[in-house]
Amino acid sequence: MKKLLIVVFVLVSVLLSADRIEEFKEFQRDISRQTGQFQGSALHEQIKANRESREYVVGDTEIYWAWDLSVMPPLWIQTPATCRAVGDHCYIFVADDQWNLHMDQTDIDIILPYLEDYTMISTEWGAIEMDETLFGPIPDELDGDPKIIVYYSELGSFMGTSFDGYFSAYNQVTEAQAQQMNPPGHSNECEMIYMTCFPLNPTDPIRISVLAHELEHMIHWLGDINEDTWVDEGCAELAMVYFGLPDPIVNFPTNPDNPLNVWNQEFADYVKVMLYFTYLEEQYDTVGDSLIKDIVSEPLNSISGITNQLIANSISQSFEDIFVDWTIANFLDDPEVENGLYYYENLTLPNFHAVYTHSSYPAGNSGTINGWATDYIRLYPGDGNLELTLTTNFPIGLGVMRLGVDGVTSTVDKFTINGTWTGVLPELTEDYSQMILSFANNGYSSVSYSYSIVEVITSGENILASNDISISCYPNPFYIGSNQISFSINSSQMLPEKIEIFNVKGQKVKELLIVSPSPDHSFSVTWDGKDENGRIIGNGVYFYKAKIGEKEFRNKFIVVR
């Protein structure tokens, strides 16, 4: 089960006056949290028990409180409305001043089946039953009626921004309780989703996708009113994936060093949580389709709550392991690798940005990664196998992806890096166009990393050899000031003219000329650790290179001051 995405408690179609709009969204979340003091109270149970049963029919009228969103902060208004449709899961009311002006019976006939019978990608259910199946029961806090009210009116627009719809938690408390909140508000004392009929087209399927998003917020209000925003929004975005109309996957792919569990109210935040919860649902929500629903009702919040439910649903992978796999899937998105473990069934992903790209070696760089975020490194083939040395100050998950060409299946290898790790990477044969390294910080602390990549012919302990040619250095590590480092070459053929020393950025720091080889084609040269300008080089990883005929020999050594 899957579908697509949109935006928050009030979803905006045009991103103008962003600061005021985001303030309003945060205000909505705060109101929702405030209502928690009244949720499920004895008073609410008493009101519901004593209230006469209600079942609207077409033509029934009400007067509803709503917001005028043409100003910020919004103003409360009351508007007469009439029931225009009754379904198994909802009533549709339309503001009287909009009927036959911006909405008519033809519109109702288009909208109601989306709510009750089908979505953009399924005839199994409509949007409301879909949300209940995926996320859990819809609250019935006060009115004793299991159906929700979908109320269409002119929501207004603010400084060029038009609003699709919203869920207001004020409606989950009594009018008297709404007046006690900060700021005081009004309540219709029923489960209601507000939707626009002007200036946006109410029959556009994206409006129903937004409604599914907002309905998830209502369900999450009942399941875990204090849930972290990133989890609540991720589930609401998943509702849009299920409906079949997701948000565009933009912004986050260009900067994947964006912490999954941090909410900054940027559009990239909606995209990252949409991808995460879609991946989690597609890969692991198969045992009675209960994982996402259980996360919604889990009392613990954020990563702790998800971890609890992974265990409760007998999923052996940890949150940390799933996070690493998710970061690989974001770049690879390939159904052929490991039975679709790194694939999105219902989303097509754009290319993710690699922070560094290398096509000649030696190479290297350094950087930092936020907690629960990722950096990608792109490597193109060189002349030999590539050896990676990676150092981190906290553990990370290293993914190594070879991207296949001409029908060749891509490959994935995974490692846990804690400290310094050196290894020869899988060979980039002509079957693979490139290699992607994913540095997945599956922890809370920011990680600093540095890496170096060198081409090797064959590798041994500080020695590179090919046939009857060998080049070595000693000592390694090289402690400047206590001794000198010696480079030795033995060859039954010719000798190189020089040995070149490079830093991890590929910059040449020293050239050692070979001027007097011995008759047996061996040579040894020492070096005091000073660059071409006579300055002592700094700590770190360095590379030496020598060319003999058409072959280049390279390896690394470590300098310590």
XYZ file of C-alpha atoms in Angstrom:
561
model
C 0.000 0.000 0.000
C 1.400 3.416 -0.986
C 0.725 6.803 -2.649
C 2.015 10.573 -2.343
C 2.559 13.972 -0.475
C 1.795 17.684 0.202
C 2.212 20.017 3.200
C 1.069 20.785 6.874
C -1.941 21.466 9.062
C -2.760 24.192 6.595
C -1.387 23.260 3.196
C -0.393 26.091 0.950
C -0.407 26.018 -2.821
C 1.870 29.008 -3.352
C 4.881 29.598 -1.130
C 4.628 33.332 -0.557
C 4.913 35.206 2.736
C 6.583 32.064 4.041
C 7.465 33.357 7.508
C 3.874 34.244 8.391
C 2.540 31.009 6.958
C 5.043 28.893 8.892
C 4.185 30.799 12.066
C 0.559 29.893 11.471
C 1.415 26.226 11.012
C 3.342 26.174 14.276
C 0.394 27.929 15.924
C -1.821 25.064 14.711
C 0.499 22.510 16.283
C 0.529 24.409 19.559
C -3.273 24.497 19.650
C -3.355 20.756 19.062
C -1.022 20.182 22.012
C -3.085 22.479 24.249
C -6.215 20.428 23.646
C -4.454 17.452 25.222
C -5.485 18.678 28.682
C -9.118 18.006 27.745
C -8.721 14.940 25.536
C -10.733 11.914 26.695
C -11.802 13.696 29.885
C -14.756 12.581 32.010
C -16.610 15.700 30.891
C -16.166 14.766 27.246
C -17.396 11.235 27.881
C -20.410 12.599 29.763
C -21.247 15.050 26.961
C -21.034 12.324 24.354
C -23.163 9.927 26.405
C -25.900 12.500 26.977
C -25.938 13.937 23.450
C -28.746 12.788 21.202
C -27.652 10.632 18.316
C -27.229 12.620 15.137
C -27.430 11.630 11.532
C -27.524 14.424 8.986
C -29.472 14.168 5.769
C -29.070 16.234 2.651
C -30.627 19.645 3.246
C -29.842 19.877 6.977
C -28.295 23.193 7.993
C -25.741 24.313 10.556
C -23.811 27.469 11.389
C -20.082 26.758 11.572
C -17.126 28.582 12.997
C -14.165 28.888 10.618
C -11.140 31.048 9.997
C -10.900 33.865 7.514
C -7.404 33.181 6.179
C -7.167 36.369 4.147
C -5.529 37.990 7.161
C -2.784 36.794 9.528
C -3.407 35.970 12.266
C -6.744 34.683 10.929
C -10.099 36.001 12.101
C -13.003 33.886 13.346
C -16.200 34.023 11.311
C -19.525 32.179 11.456
C -21.154 31.018 8.241
C -24.425 29.138 7.557
C -23.855 25.835 5.733
C -26.017 23.089 4.265
C -25.432 19.339 4.017
C -25.033 18.496 0.328
C -24.007 14.811 0.510
C -23.994 11.890 2.950
C -21.580 8.975 2.674
C -20.686 5.973 4.795
C -17.773 7.869 6.361
C -18.577 11.558 5.981
C -20.973 14.407 5.451
C -20.182 17.143 2.958
C -21.325 20.620 3.977
C -20.931 23.699 1.784
C -21.128 27.299 2.952
C -24.424 28.736 1.723
C -22.769 31.816 0.259
C -20.660 29.568 -2.007
C -23.393 27.243 -3.283
C -24.026 27.640 -6.997
C -21.358 30.328 -7.011
C -18.076 28.422 -6.587
C -19.465 24.952 -5.891
C -22.500 22.987 -7.103
C -23.939 19.472 -7.237
C -21.658 18.473 -10.092
C -18.664 19.191 -7.850
C -20.190 17.143 -5.021
C -20.698 14.199 -7.346
C -16.999 14.306 -8.271
C -15.692 14.695 -4.704
C -17.795 12.159 -2.768
C -16.489 9.018 -4.582
C -12.898 10.093 -3.854
C -13.777 10.221 -0.174
C -15.794 7.007 -0.089
C -15.000 4.647 -2.980
C -11.630 5.064 -4.683
C -8.359 6.954 -4.779
C -6.103 7.854 -7.690
C -4.515 4.402 -7.589
C -6.968 2.091 -5.833
C -10.605 1.023 -6.051
C -10.319 -0.781 -2.723
C -11.333 2.249 -0.680
C -11.768 5.994 -0.639
C -9.477 8.478 1.071
C -11.177 8.265 4.480
C -11.188 4.475 4.824
C -7.646 4.451 3.442
C -6.451 6.714 6.257
C -8.269 4.689 8.909
C -6.712 1.463 7.627
C -3.208 2.861 7.513
C -3.119 5.144 10.559
C -5.880 4.062 12.945
C -9.343 5.139 14.091
C -10.780 8.611 13.599
C -11.539 10.246 16.964
C -15.106 10.646 18.187
C -14.457 13.089 20.993
C -17.750 14.927 21.542
C -20.503 14.445 18.971
C -21.074 10.676 19.187
C -21.026 10.425 15.393
C -18.330 8.276 13.716
C -18.589 10.259 10.471
C -16.443 13.312 9.827
C -17.721 16.581 8.423
C -15.950 17.953 5.358
C -16.786 21.643 5.228
C -16.204 23.576 1.987
C -16.028 27.366 2.083
C -13.999 30.242 0.726
C -10.892 29.965 2.873
C -9.397 33.160 1.468
C -5.840 33.860 0.390
C -3.091 35.807 2.084
C -0.567 37.867 0.136
C -0.811 35.583 -2.879
C -0.943 32.341 -0.901
C -4.033 30.165 -1.342
C -4.955 27.475 1.173
C -6.094 23.932 0.347
C -7.502 22.958 3.721
C -6.766 22.393 7.387
C -7.599 20.489 10.559
C -8.342 22.592 13.641
C -7.980 20.930 17.050
C -10.266 23.604 18.535
C -13.146 21.431 17.249
C -12.009 18.571 19.511
C -12.953 20.470 22.678
C -16.097 22.233 23.878
C -16.794 25.851 23.052
C -16.145 26.768 26.698
C -12.799 24.937 26.671
C -11.819 26.550 23.361
C -12.338 29.915 25.022
C -9.885 28.916 27.778
C -7.064 28.212 25.362
C -4.286 30.580 24.314
C -5.403 32.267 22.175
C -9.127 31.747 22.806
C -10.940 30.132 19.903
C -14.217 28.567 18.859
C -15.361 25.000 18.454
C -17.979 23.266 16.310
C -17.655 20.290 18.688
C -17.271 17.724 15.917
C -14.610 16.024 13.793
C -14.197 18.408 10.869
C -11.810 19.025 7.988
C -11.999 22.484 6.404
C -11.529 22.568 2.619
C -11.424 25.321 0.038
C -13.935 25.857 -2.746
C -12.414 29.169 -3.820
C -10.022 30.434 -5.128
C -8.738 26.873 -5.672
C -10.695 24.241 -7.573
C -12.339 21.911 -5.008
C -12.619 18.989 -7.465
C -8.936 18.862 -8.353
C -7.721 15.479 -7.006
C -4.824 17.226 -5.262
C -7.429 18.769 -2.915
C -8.512 15.276 -1.845
C -4.896 14.303 -1.381
C -4.564 17.296 0.935
C -7.687 16.191 2.768
C -6.087 12.774 3.366
C -3.038 14.591 4.734
C -5.157 16.676 7.105
C -7.221 13.690 8.204
C -4.004 11.947 9.282
C -3.346 14.883 11.603
C -6.772 14.333 13.142
C -6.054 10.614 13.601
C -2.626 11.368 15.077
C -4.307 13.816 17.480
C -6.086 10.795 18.954
C -3.160 8.375 18.667
C -0.344 10.480 20.151
C -1.124 14.150 20.618
C 2.463 14.982 21.659
C 4.245 13.232 18.798
C 7.282 14.960 17.303
C 6.365 17.038 14.270
C 8.612 15.105 11.873
C 6.789 11.838 12.624
C 3.296 13.342 12.396
C 4.134 15.154 9.167
C 5.838 12.066 7.753
C 2.690 10.015 8.280
C 0.534 12.794 6.788
C 2.819 12.884 3.756
C 2.481 9.101 3.484
C -1.302 9.575 3.285
C -0.760 11.539 0.098
C 1.504 8.804 -1.261
C -1.288 6.305 -0.576
C -3.837 8.518 -2.293
C -1.663 8.689 -5.377
C -0.587 12.347 -5.599
C 2.702 13.065 -3.815
C 4.555 16.333 -3.524
C 7.443 16.908 -5.921
C 10.660 15.362 -4.632
C 12.772 18.508 -4.601
C 15.167 20.391 -2.294
C 16.074 17.426 -0.085
C 17.902 15.490 -2.861
C 20.189 18.494 -3.418
C 21.128 18.586 0.281
C 20.765 15.162 1.933
C 22.845 16.373 4.894
C 19.495 17.286 6.475
C 18.750 15.581 9.820
C 15.760 13.268 9.501
C 14.529 13.981 13.029
C 14.924 17.782 12.962
C 11.997 19.917 11.775
C 12.858 23.356 10.392
C 9.578 23.871 8.487
C 11.343 23.897 5.122
C 9.860 22.141 2.098
C 12.854 19.790 2.134
C 11.671 18.608 5.553
C 8.364 17.443 4.092
C 10.191 15.601 1.332
C 12.668 13.811 3.604
C 9.963 12.547 5.990
C 7.769 11.528 3.051
C 10.620 9.435 1.674
C 11.450 7.898 5.036
C 7.910 6.832 5.950
C 7.199 5.632 2.414
C 10.362 3.498 2.553
C 9.486 2.214 6.032
C 5.935 1.300 4.992
C 6.922 -0.347 1.719
C 9.698 -2.451 3.232
C 8.327 -3.379 6.663
C 4.593 -2.738 7.028
C 3.569 -6.225 5.913
C 2.534 -7.953 9.152
C -1.173 -7.200 9.125
C -0.357 -3.696 7.891
C 0.107 -2.638 11.504
C 3.527 -0.976 11.800
C 2.564 2.555 10.742
C -0.692 2.374 12.700
C 1.223 1.233 15.781
C 3.724 4.078 15.406
C 0.830 6.571 15.310
C -0.552 5.239 18.612
C 2.854 4.664 20.296
C 3.157 6.815 23.468
C 6.898 7.333 23.070
C 7.871 9.917 20.492
C 10.342 10.255 17.636
C 13.024 7.593 17.139
C 12.275 5.970 20.513
C 8.667 5.365 19.498
C 9.604 3.930 16.111
C 12.214 1.690 17.743
C 9.600 0.388 20.195
C 7.264 -0.542 17.374
C 9.952 -2.189 15.262
C 10.533 -4.503 18.201
C 6.806 -4.952 18.910
C 6.207 -5.895 15.252
C 9.029 -8.480 15.358
C 11.193 -6.598 12.877
C 14.787 -7.674 13.454
C 16.410 -4.646 11.831
C 17.159 -1.753 14.146
C 16.216 1.851 13.442
C 19.913 2.517 12.799
C 20.195 -0.300 10.242
C 17.017 0.757 8.435
C 18.294 4.323 8.291
C 21.473 3.179 6.509
C 19.441 1.136 4.024
C 17.144 4.126 3.445
C 20.072 6.379 2.554
C 21.256 3.801 0.006
C 17.744 3.482 -1.447
C 17.541 7.253 -1.874
C 20.489 7.179 -4.255
C 20.054 3.765 -5.868
C 16.250 3.240 -6.141
C 16.776 -0.037 -8.002
C 14.293 -2.954 -7.810
C 16.892 -5.506 -8.969
C 19.272 -5.206 -6.018
C 18.708 -7.491 -3.005
C 15.052 -8.153 -3.822
C 14.100 -4.502 -3.885
C 15.583 -3.541 -0.512
C 16.846 -0.295 -2.040
C 13.765 0.593 -4.088
C 10.620 2.753 -3.886
C 7.641 0.991 -5.414
C 5.400 4.044 -5.581
C 7.834 6.926 -5.994
C 10.314 7.786 -8.718
C 13.305 9.560 -7.240
C 15.517 12.159 -8.897
C 19.292 11.995 -8.672
C 20.723 12.801 -5.263
C 23.632 15.215 -4.950
C 27.160 13.958 -4.301
C 29.128 16.406 -2.181
C 32.443 15.315 -3.758
C 33.262 13.696 -7.103
C 36.613 12.117 -8.043
C 37.867 10.801 -11.361
C 41.655 10.859 -10.821
C 43.672 9.485 -7.930
C 45.092 9.926 -5.365
C 42.156 11.928 -4.057
C 40.532 12.743 -0.787
C 38.604 15.272 1.213
C 36.929 15.872 4.540
C 33.607 17.073 5.859
C 30.951 16.874 8.533
C 27.566 15.158 8.590
C 24.645 16.138 10.790
C 23.036 13.503 12.972
C 20.686 11.202 11.039
C 21.872 12.640 7.710
C 24.059 11.578 4.790
C 26.876 12.626 2.475
C 27.430 10.929 -0.884
C 30.797 10.644 -2.690
C 30.954 9.813 -6.406
C 33.938 7.866 -7.796
C 34.660 7.271 -11.470
C 37.001 4.461 -12.599
C 40.750 5.005 -12.500
C 43.609 2.891 -13.818
C 43.537 0.366 -11.003
C 41.542 -0.811 -8.033
C 40.629 1.885 -5.515
C 41.641 1.677 -1.893
C 39.711 3.807 0.609
C 40.975 5.008 3.961
C 38.154 6.586 5.968
C 38.425 8.122 9.419
C 35.443 9.265 11.522
C 35.123 10.545 15.064
C 31.821 8.686 15.602
C 30.484 5.488 14.021
C 28.769 5.735 10.625
C 27.325 3.295 8.115
C 29.314 3.113 4.869
C 27.431 2.049 1.772
C 29.393 1.156 -1.375
C 27.273 1.139 -4.541
C 28.499 0.134 -7.983
C 26.069 1.372 -10.637
C 25.660 -1.206 -13.390
C 25.361 -0.428 -17.101
C 23.836 -2.269 -20.067
C 21.633 -4.534 -17.969
C 24.267 -5.351 -15.350
C 22.779 -5.360 -11.848
C 24.181 -2.781 -9.467
C 25.824 -4.009 -6.281
C 25.777 -2.834 -2.667
C 28.249 -3.524 0.132
C 27.855 -2.154 3.664
C 30.349 -1.565 6.464
C 30.276 -0.023 9.919
C 33.081 2.516 10.348
C 34.293 3.475 13.810
C 37.651 5.229 13.821
C 39.902 4.486 10.854
C 39.077 1.886 8.223
C 41.109 0.899 5.164
C 39.922 -1.422 2.455
C 40.147 -2.100 -1.262
C 36.793 -1.205 -2.838
C 34.980 -3.564 -5.236
C 36.501 -3.418 -8.699
C 35.022 -0.889 -11.120
C 35.066 -3.010 -14.241
C 33.563 -1.924 -17.560
C 30.229 -3.309 -16.291
C 29.906 -0.379 -13.888
C 29.787 3.321 -14.721
C 30.715 4.637 -11.292
C 30.777 3.998 -7.585
C 28.819 5.877 -4.928
C 29.912 5.958 -1.300
C 27.181 6.836 1.197
C 28.372 8.102 4.566
C 25.239 7.586 6.699
C 25.416 9.149 10.142
C 23.040 6.841 11.991
C 23.425 8.629 15.309
C 22.565 11.889 17.040
C 25.997 13.555 17.116
C 27.523 15.428 14.212
C 30.297 13.389 12.589
C 33.587 14.674 11.209
C 35.218 12.546 8.560
C 38.232 12.512 6.292
C 39.045 10.082 3.555
C 41.705 9.301 0.993
C 41.526 7.164 -2.110
C 44.511 5.709 -3.929
C 44.835 3.405 -6.916
C 46.534 0.098 -6.238
C 47.804 -2.626 -8.527
C 48.085 -5.246 -5.833
C 48.380 -4.394 -2.175
C 50.522 -5.628 0.666
C 51.933 -4.207 3.854
C 53.252 -0.847 2.650
C 54.270 -2.463 -0.685
C 52.931 -2.217 -4.208
C 54.135 -4.826 -6.699
C 53.485 -5.837 -10.296
C 55.335 -8.827 -11.800
C 58.981 -8.326 -10.742
C 58.709 -4.629 -9.799
C 58.247 -3.538 -6.202
C 58.091 -0.161 -4.494
C 57.986 0.272 -0.732
C 58.448 2.889 1.962
C 59.760 2.662 5.522
C 58.929 3.543 8.249
C 55.161 3.921 7.971
C 53.916 5.866 9.906
C 56.692 8.428 9.368
C 57.489 10.453 12.517
C 59.009 13.738 11.334
C 61.976 14.851 13.398
C 62.897 11.413 14.663
C 64.051 9.883 11.370
C 63.703 10.044 7.612
C 61.459 8.013 5.362
C 63.064 5.766 2.733
C 61.510 4.805 -0.612
C 62.946 1.634 -2.142
C 62.485 0.388 -5.692
C 63.509 -2.968 -7.130
C 62.967 -3.769 -10.791
C 64.328 -6.236 -13.301
C 63.424 -3.692 -15.973
C 63.826 0.072 -15.984
C 63.521 2.415 -13.016
C 61.315 5.484 -12.694
C 62.806 8.912 -13.145
C 61.215 10.262 -9.976
C 58.971 9.601 -7.021
C 56.195 12.177 -6.425
C 54.572 12.896 -3.065
C 50.937 14.137 -2.893
C 48.582 15.202 -0.105
C 45.000 13.909 0.148
C 43.742 16.731 -2.074
C 45.967 15.533 -4.893
C 48.392 18.460 -4.566
C 52.037 17.595 -5.176
C 54.185 18.526 -2.200
C 57.555 17.009 -3.183
C 59.382 15.441 -6.118
C 62.307 13.056 -5.453
C 64.582 12.516 -8.471
C 66.256 9.159 -9.161
C 69.699 9.978 -10.500
C 72.064 7.064 -9.693
C 70.424 3.673 -9.893
C 72.520 0.635 -8.938
C 73.492 -1.979 -11.547
C 70.902 -4.402 -10.177
C 68.080 -1.928 -10.980
C 67.419 -1.080 -7.333
C 67.277 2.332 -5.797
C 66.587 3.916 -2.430
C 65.971 7.550 -1.629
C 65.338 9.209 1.723
C 63.213 12.224 2.491
C 63.142 14.528 5.499
C 59.439 15.464 5.286
C 59.889 18.969 3.807
C 57.983 20.230 0.787
C 59.439 21.965 -2.293
C 59.604 25.222 -0.318
C 61.512 23.693 2.569
C 58.551 23.652 4.963
C 57.814 20.633 7.123
C 54.563 19.046 5.996
C 51.616 18.551 8.354
C 50.086 15.467 9.898
C 47.911 13.237 7.761
C 47.758 10.740 4.947
C 50.056 11.225 1.931
C 50.605 9.288 -1.267
C 53.716 8.414 -3.250
C 53.645 7.692 -6.957
C 56.165 6.359 -9.437
C 55.704 5.657 -13.129
C 57.559 2.794 -14.787
C 56.820 2.432 -18.467
C 53.054 2.636 -18.884
C 52.270 1.616 -15.321
C 51.764 3.939 -12.365
C 52.480 2.655 -8.872
C 50.858 4.440 -5.954
C 50.427 3.878 -2.258
C 49.937 5.838 0.904
C 51.843 6.580 4.067
C 51.020 8.437 7.250
C 52.942 11.429 8.584
C 53.004 12.206 12.313
C 54.665 15.304 13.753
